[in-house]
PDB file of C-alpha atoms in Angstrom:
ATOM      1  CA  MET A  11      52.761  -6.264 -21.150  1.00  0.00           C
ATOM      2  CA  ASP A  12      52.139  -3.820 -22.123  1.00  0.00           C
ATOM      3  CA  ALA A  13      53.638   0.005 -22.016  1.00  0.00           C
ATOM      4  CA  LEU A  14      51.822   3.843 -20.519  1.00  0.00           C
ATOM      5  CA  ALA A  15      53.164   7.058 -20.412  1.00  0.00           C
ATOM      6  CA  ASN A  16      53.906   8.121 -17.085  1.00  0.00           C
ATOM      7  CA  ALA A  17      53.017  12.191 -16.816  1.00  0.00           C
ATOM      8  CA  ASP A  18      56.966  12.774 -17.078  1.00  0.00           C
ATOM      9  CA  GLY A  19      56.501  11.052 -20.420  1.00  0.00           C
ATOM     10  CA  ASN A  20      58.071   8.558 -19.437  1.00  0.00           C
ATOM     11  CA  LYS A  21      57.482   4.663 -19.909  1.00  0.00           C
ATOM     12  CA  GLN A  22      57.180   2.728 -18.213  1.00  0.00           C
ATOM     13  CA  GLU A  23      57.016  -1.434 -18.676  1.00  0.00           C
ATOM     14  CA  THR A  24      53.614  -2.928 -15.999  1.00  0.00           C
ATOM     15  CA  ASP A  25      51.017  -5.328 -16.909  1.00  0.00           C
ATOM     16  CA  PHE A  26      47.092  -4.182 -17.068  1.00  0.00           C
ATOM     17  CA  ASP A  27      45.995  -6.743 -14.392  1.00  0.00           C
ATOM     18  CA  ASP A  28      48.729  -5.857 -11.727  1.00  0.00           C
ATOM     19  CA  VAL A  29      47.570  -1.932 -12.364  1.00  0.00           C
ATOM     20  CA  ALA A  30      44.269  -2.489 -12.413  1.00  0.00           C
ATOM     21  CA  ASP A  31      43.991  -2.153  -9.206  1.00  0.00           C
ATOM     22  CA  LEU A  32      46.510   1.153  -7.929  1.00  0.00           C
ATOM     23  CA  LEU A  33      44.929   3.111 -11.270  1.00  0.00           C
ATOM     24  CA  SER A  34      42.522   4.635 -12.018  1.00  0.00           C
ATOM     25  CA  PRO A  35      41.266   6.201 -15.640  1.00  0.00           C
ATOM     26  CA  GLU A  36      43.527   9.308 -15.642  1.00  0.00           C
ATOM     27  CA  ASP A  37      46.188   8.504 -13.481  1.00  0.00           C
ATOM     28  CA  VAL A  38      46.517   6.973 -17.467  1.00  0.00           C
ATOM     29  CA  VAL A  39      47.635   9.980 -19.484  1.00  0.00           C
ATOM     30  CA  GLU A  40      48.858   7.216 -23.510  1.00  0.00           C
ATOM     31  CA  VAL A  41      48.841   3.789 -23.924  1.00  0.00           C
ATOM     32  CA  SER A  42      50.986   3.218 -26.356  1.00  0.00           C
ATOM     33  CA  ALA A  43      49.517   0.116 -27.962  1.00  0.00           C
ATOM     34  CA  PRO A  44      45.730   1.450 -30.586  1.00  0.00           C
ATOM     35  CA  ASN A  45      44.466  -2.299 -30.625  1.00  0.00           C
ATOM     36  CA  LEU A  46      44.218  -2.702 -27.099  1.00  0.00           C
ATOM     37  CA  PRO A  47      40.117  -2.848 -26.060  1.00  0.00           C
ATOM     38  CA  VAL A  48      40.118   0.245 -23.095  1.00  0.00           C
ATOM     39  CA  THR A  49      38.251  -1.744 -20.350  1.00  0.00           C
ATOM     40  CA  SER A  50      35.347   0.583 -19.216  1.00  0.00           C
ATOM     41  CA  TYR A  51      34.273  -1.192 -15.889  1.00  0.00           C
ATOM     42  CA  ARG A  52      35.867  -1.653 -13.169  1.00  0.00           C
ATOM     43  CA  MET A  53      36.234  -5.081 -10.889  1.00  0.00           C
ATOM     44  CA  LYS A  54      35.777  -2.698  -6.750  1.00  0.00           C
ATOM     45  CA  PRO A  55      36.232   0.495  -5.727  1.00  0.00           C
ATOM     46  CA  SER A  56      39.591   2.354  -5.484  1.00  0.00           C
ATOM     47  CA  LEU A  57      40.714   4.144  -2.442  1.00  0.00           C
ATOM     48  CA  ARG A  58      39.547   7.114  -2.751  1.00  0.00           C
ATOM     49  CA  GLU A  59      36.674   5.482  -4.147  1.00  0.00           C
ATOM     50  CA  LEU A  60      35.143   3.845  -0.866  1.00  0.00           C
ATOM     51  CA  PHE A  61      31.964   3.997   0.977  1.00  0.00           C
ATOM     52  CA  PRO A  62      32.769   7.115   2.974  1.00  0.00           C
ATOM     53  CA  ALA A  63      30.812   5.624   6.251  1.00  0.00           C
ATOM     54  CA  SER A  64      32.577   8.426   9.513  1.00  0.00           C
ATOM     55  CA  GLN A  65      31.250  11.490   7.088  1.00  0.00           C
ATOM     56  CA  ILE A  66      27.356  10.107   6.460  1.00  0.00           C
ATOM     57  CA  LYS A  67      27.351   8.328  10.206  1.00  0.00           C
ATOM     58  CA  ASN A  68      27.945  12.593  10.798  1.00  0.00           C
ATOM     59  CA  ILE A  69      24.766  13.290   8.292  1.00  0.00           C
ATOM     60  CA  ILE A  70      23.274  10.750  10.114  1.00  0.00           C
ATOM     61  CA  GLN A  71      23.523  12.485  13.493  1.00  0.00           C
ATOM     62  CA  VAL A  72      23.143  15.749  12.571  1.00  0.00           C
ATOM     63  CA  ILE A  73      19.006  14.905  10.708  1.00  0.00           C
ATOM     64  CA  ILE A  74      18.207  13.160  13.422  1.00  0.00           C
ATOM     65  CA  TYR A  75      19.075  14.655  16.520  1.00  0.00           C
ATOM     66  CA  ASP A  76      17.999  17.884  15.364  1.00  0.00           C
ATOM     67  CA  LYS A  77      14.719  16.325  13.946  1.00  0.00           C
ATOM     68  CA  LEU A  78      13.583  14.749  17.645  1.00  0.00           C
ATOM     69  CA  GLN A  79      15.412  16.857  19.568  1.00  0.00           C
ATOM     70  CA  GLY A  80      12.899  16.749  22.597  1.00  0.00           C
ATOM     71  CA  LYS A  81      10.169  14.815  20.749  1.00  0.00           C
ATOM     72  CA  VAL A  82       7.425  12.931  22.795  1.00  0.00           C
ATOM     73  CA  TYR A  83       6.385   9.169  21.186  1.00  0.00           C
ATOM     74  CA  ASN A  84       3.277   9.539  19.415  1.00  0.00           C
ATOM     75  CA  ALA A  85       2.491   7.644  16.677  1.00  0.00           C
ATOM     76  CA  GLU A  86       0.894   9.324  14.352  1.00  0.00           C
ATOM     77  CA  GLU A  87       3.619  11.207  14.397  1.00  0.00           C
ATOM     78  CA  ALA A  88       6.363   8.771  14.786  1.00  0.00           C
ATOM     79  CA  ARG A  89       5.195   7.675  10.841  1.00  0.00           C
ATOM     80  CA  LYS A  90       6.119  10.861  10.078  1.00  0.00           C
ATOM     81  CA  TRP A  91       9.699  11.151  11.597  1.00  0.00           C
ATOM     82  CA  THR A  92      10.220   8.026  10.299  1.00  0.00           C
ATOM     83  CA  ARG A  93       9.716   9.230   6.484  1.00  0.00           C
ATOM     84  CA  GLU A  94      10.852  12.577   6.739  1.00  0.00           C
ATOM     85  CA  ILE A  95      14.693  10.939   8.756  1.00  0.00           C
ATOM     86  CA  SER A  96      14.825   8.901   5.814  1.00  0.00           C
ATOM     87  CA  ASP A  97      14.080  11.853   3.281  1.00  0.00           C
ATOM     88  CA  GLU A  98      16.854  13.798   4.375  1.00  0.00           C
ATOM     89  CA  VAL A  99      19.242  11.595   4.536  1.00  0.00           C
ATOM     90  CA  SER A 100      18.697  10.090   1.495  1.00  0.00           C
ATOM     91  CA  LEU A 101      19.136  13.889  -0.424  1.00  0.00           C
ATOM     92  CA  ALA A 102      21.904  14.909   2.474  1.00  0.00           C
ATOM     93  CA  VAL A 103      24.162  12.124   1.430  1.00  0.00           C
ATOM     94  CA  LYS A 104      22.900  12.468  -2.315  1.00  0.00           C
ATOM     95  CA  GLU A 105      24.115  16.292  -2.045  1.00  0.00           C
ATOM     96  CA  ARG A 106      27.033  16.494   0.023  1.00  0.00           C
ATOM     97  CA  ILE A 107      28.591  13.112  -0.511  1.00  0.00           C
ATOM     98  CA  GLN A 108      30.371  11.719  -4.775  1.00  0.00           C
ATOM     99  CA  MET A 109      30.302   8.809  -4.739  1.00  0.00           C
ATOM    100  CA  PRO A 110      30.586   7.213  -7.836  1.00  0.00           C
ATOM    101  CA  ARG A 111      28.679   3.636  -8.036  1.00  0.00           C
ATOM    102  CA  PHE A 112      27.626   3.948  -5.779  1.00  0.00           C
ATOM    103  CA  LYS A 113      23.558   3.366  -4.401  1.00  0.00           C
ATOM    104  CA  HIS A 114      22.605   4.334  -1.529  1.00  0.00           C
ATOM    105  CA  VAL A 115      19.505   2.733   0.982  1.00  0.00           C
ATOM    106  CA  VAL A 116      18.498   4.685   4.253  1.00  0.00           C
ATOM    107  CA  GLN A 117      16.982   2.665   6.574  1.00  0.00           C
ATOM    108  CA  VAL A 118      15.078   4.115  10.250  1.00  0.00           C
ATOM    109  CA  THR A 119      13.871   1.901  13.048  1.00  0.00           C
ATOM    110  CA  LEU A 120      12.587   4.564  15.532  1.00  0.00           C
ATOM    111  CA  GLY A 121       9.965   3.767  18.662  1.00  0.00           C
ATOM    112  CA  GLN A 122       8.503   4.026  22.263  1.00  0.00           C
ATOM    113  CA  GLN A 123      11.359   3.744  24.274  1.00  0.00           C
ATOM    114  CA  LEU A 124       9.455   1.687  27.117  1.00  0.00           C
ATOM    115  CA  GLY A 125      12.261   0.179  29.003  1.00  0.00           C
ATOM    116  CA  ALA A 126      12.625  -3.046  27.296  1.00  0.00           C
ATOM    117  CA  GLY A 127      15.266  -3.719  25.139  1.00  0.00           C
ATOM    118  CA  CYS A 128      15.069  -3.763  21.127  1.00  0.00           C
ATOM    119  CA  ARG A 129      17.734  -5.757  18.951  1.00  0.00           C
ATOM    120  CA  TYR A 130      18.511  -4.484  15.260  1.00  0.00           C
ATOM    121  CA  ILE A 131      18.799  -6.666  12.956  1.00  0.00           C
ATOM    122  CA  ALA A 132      19.453  -6.167   9.107  1.00  0.00           C
ATOM    123  CA  LYS A 133      20.521  -9.159   6.849  1.00  0.00           C
ATOM    124  CA  CYS A 134      22.048  -8.116   3.415  1.00  0.00           C
ATOM    125  CA  CYS A 135      23.313 -10.214   0.175  1.00  0.00           C
ATOM    126  CA  TRP A 136      26.851  -7.962  -1.053  1.00  0.00           C
ATOM    127  CA  ASP A 137      30.253  -7.922  -1.097  1.00  0.00           C
ATOM    128  CA  ALA A 138      32.160  -7.057   2.144  1.00  0.00           C
ATOM    129  CA  GLU A 139      35.174  -5.554   0.252  1.00  0.00           C
ATOM    130  CA  ALA A 140      32.954  -3.114  -2.015  1.00  0.00           C
ATOM    131  CA  ASP A 141      29.564  -2.320  -0.186  1.00  0.00           C
ATOM    132  CA  SER A 142      29.925  -1.252   3.726  1.00  0.00           C
ATOM    133  CA  HIS A 143      27.093   1.063   5.890  1.00  0.00           C
ATOM    134  CA  ALA A 144      26.937   4.026   8.245  1.00  0.00           C
ATOM    135  CA  SER A 145      24.224   3.476  11.770  1.00  0.00           C
ATOM    136  CA  ASP A 146      23.319   5.836  13.880  1.00  0.00           C
ATOM    137  CA  VAL A 147      21.477   5.540  16.698  1.00  0.00           C
ATOM    138  CA  PHE A 148      19.801   8.158  18.677  1.00  0.00           C
ATOM    139  CA  THR A 149      17.770   7.629  22.922  1.00  0.00           C
ATOM    140  CA  ASN A 150      15.093  10.031  24.807  1.00  0.00           C
ATOM    141  CA  SER A 151      13.428   8.824  27.711  1.00  0.00           C
ATOM    142  CA  SER A 152      10.466   8.519  25.159  1.00  0.00           C
ATOM    143  CA  ILE A 153      11.930   7.549  21.402  1.00  0.00           C
ATOM    144  CA  PHE A 154      14.695   4.890  19.712  1.00  0.00           C
ATOM    145  CA  CYS A 155      15.967   6.045  16.350  1.00  0.00           C
ATOM    146  CA  VAL A 156      18.148   3.336  14.409  1.00  0.00           C
ATOM    147  CA  CYS A 157      19.381   5.074  11.232  1.00  0.00           C
ATOM    148  CA  THR A 158      21.009   3.319   8.313  1.00  0.00           C
ATOM    149  CA  VAL A 159      22.262   3.480   4.947  1.00  0.00           C
ATOM    150  CA  PHE A 160      23.681   0.794   3.798  1.00  0.00           C
ATOM    151  CA  GLY A 161      26.469   1.118   0.546  1.00  0.00           C
ATOM    152  CA  VAL A 162      26.451  -0.329  -2.046  1.00  0.00           C
ATOM    153  CA  TYR A 163      28.806  -0.734  -4.778  1.00  0.00           C
ATOM    154  CA  LEU A 164      27.769  -1.585  -9.071  1.00  0.00           C
ATOM    155  CA  TYR A 165      29.469  -3.136 -10.731  1.00  0.00           C
TER     156      TYR A 165
END
């Protein structure tokens, strides 16, 4: 058991293992036992640091709608569109959303709408508690597009 000082300066007895999941480094004001090593790693993200799937899904929707609305499938253009969508989504996620300790991967699948079904599958090895993904689908009369952003927490 160790003592921590809260924001009011009052000392509280606490067990560091139980508190590590609840407090972030900025929440801890002072450690009264200077001989204890301070860990610089976390085993999982705090509640404030979880992967923001809904915000990323909104980014994906806006970008693929703007890029593909009114377009007709063309094999030569499809290659360019997938690269542009992937780059724009990656850049927008990087600029607009602060995700400390997350790496993200953007995967775009674009094809011609011919009336046949299509199944999109992604298989990953990850930590279900910390890692996540966001995905959105765009379709019109001649194009289908699936864009997925995977977020992997760095330990």
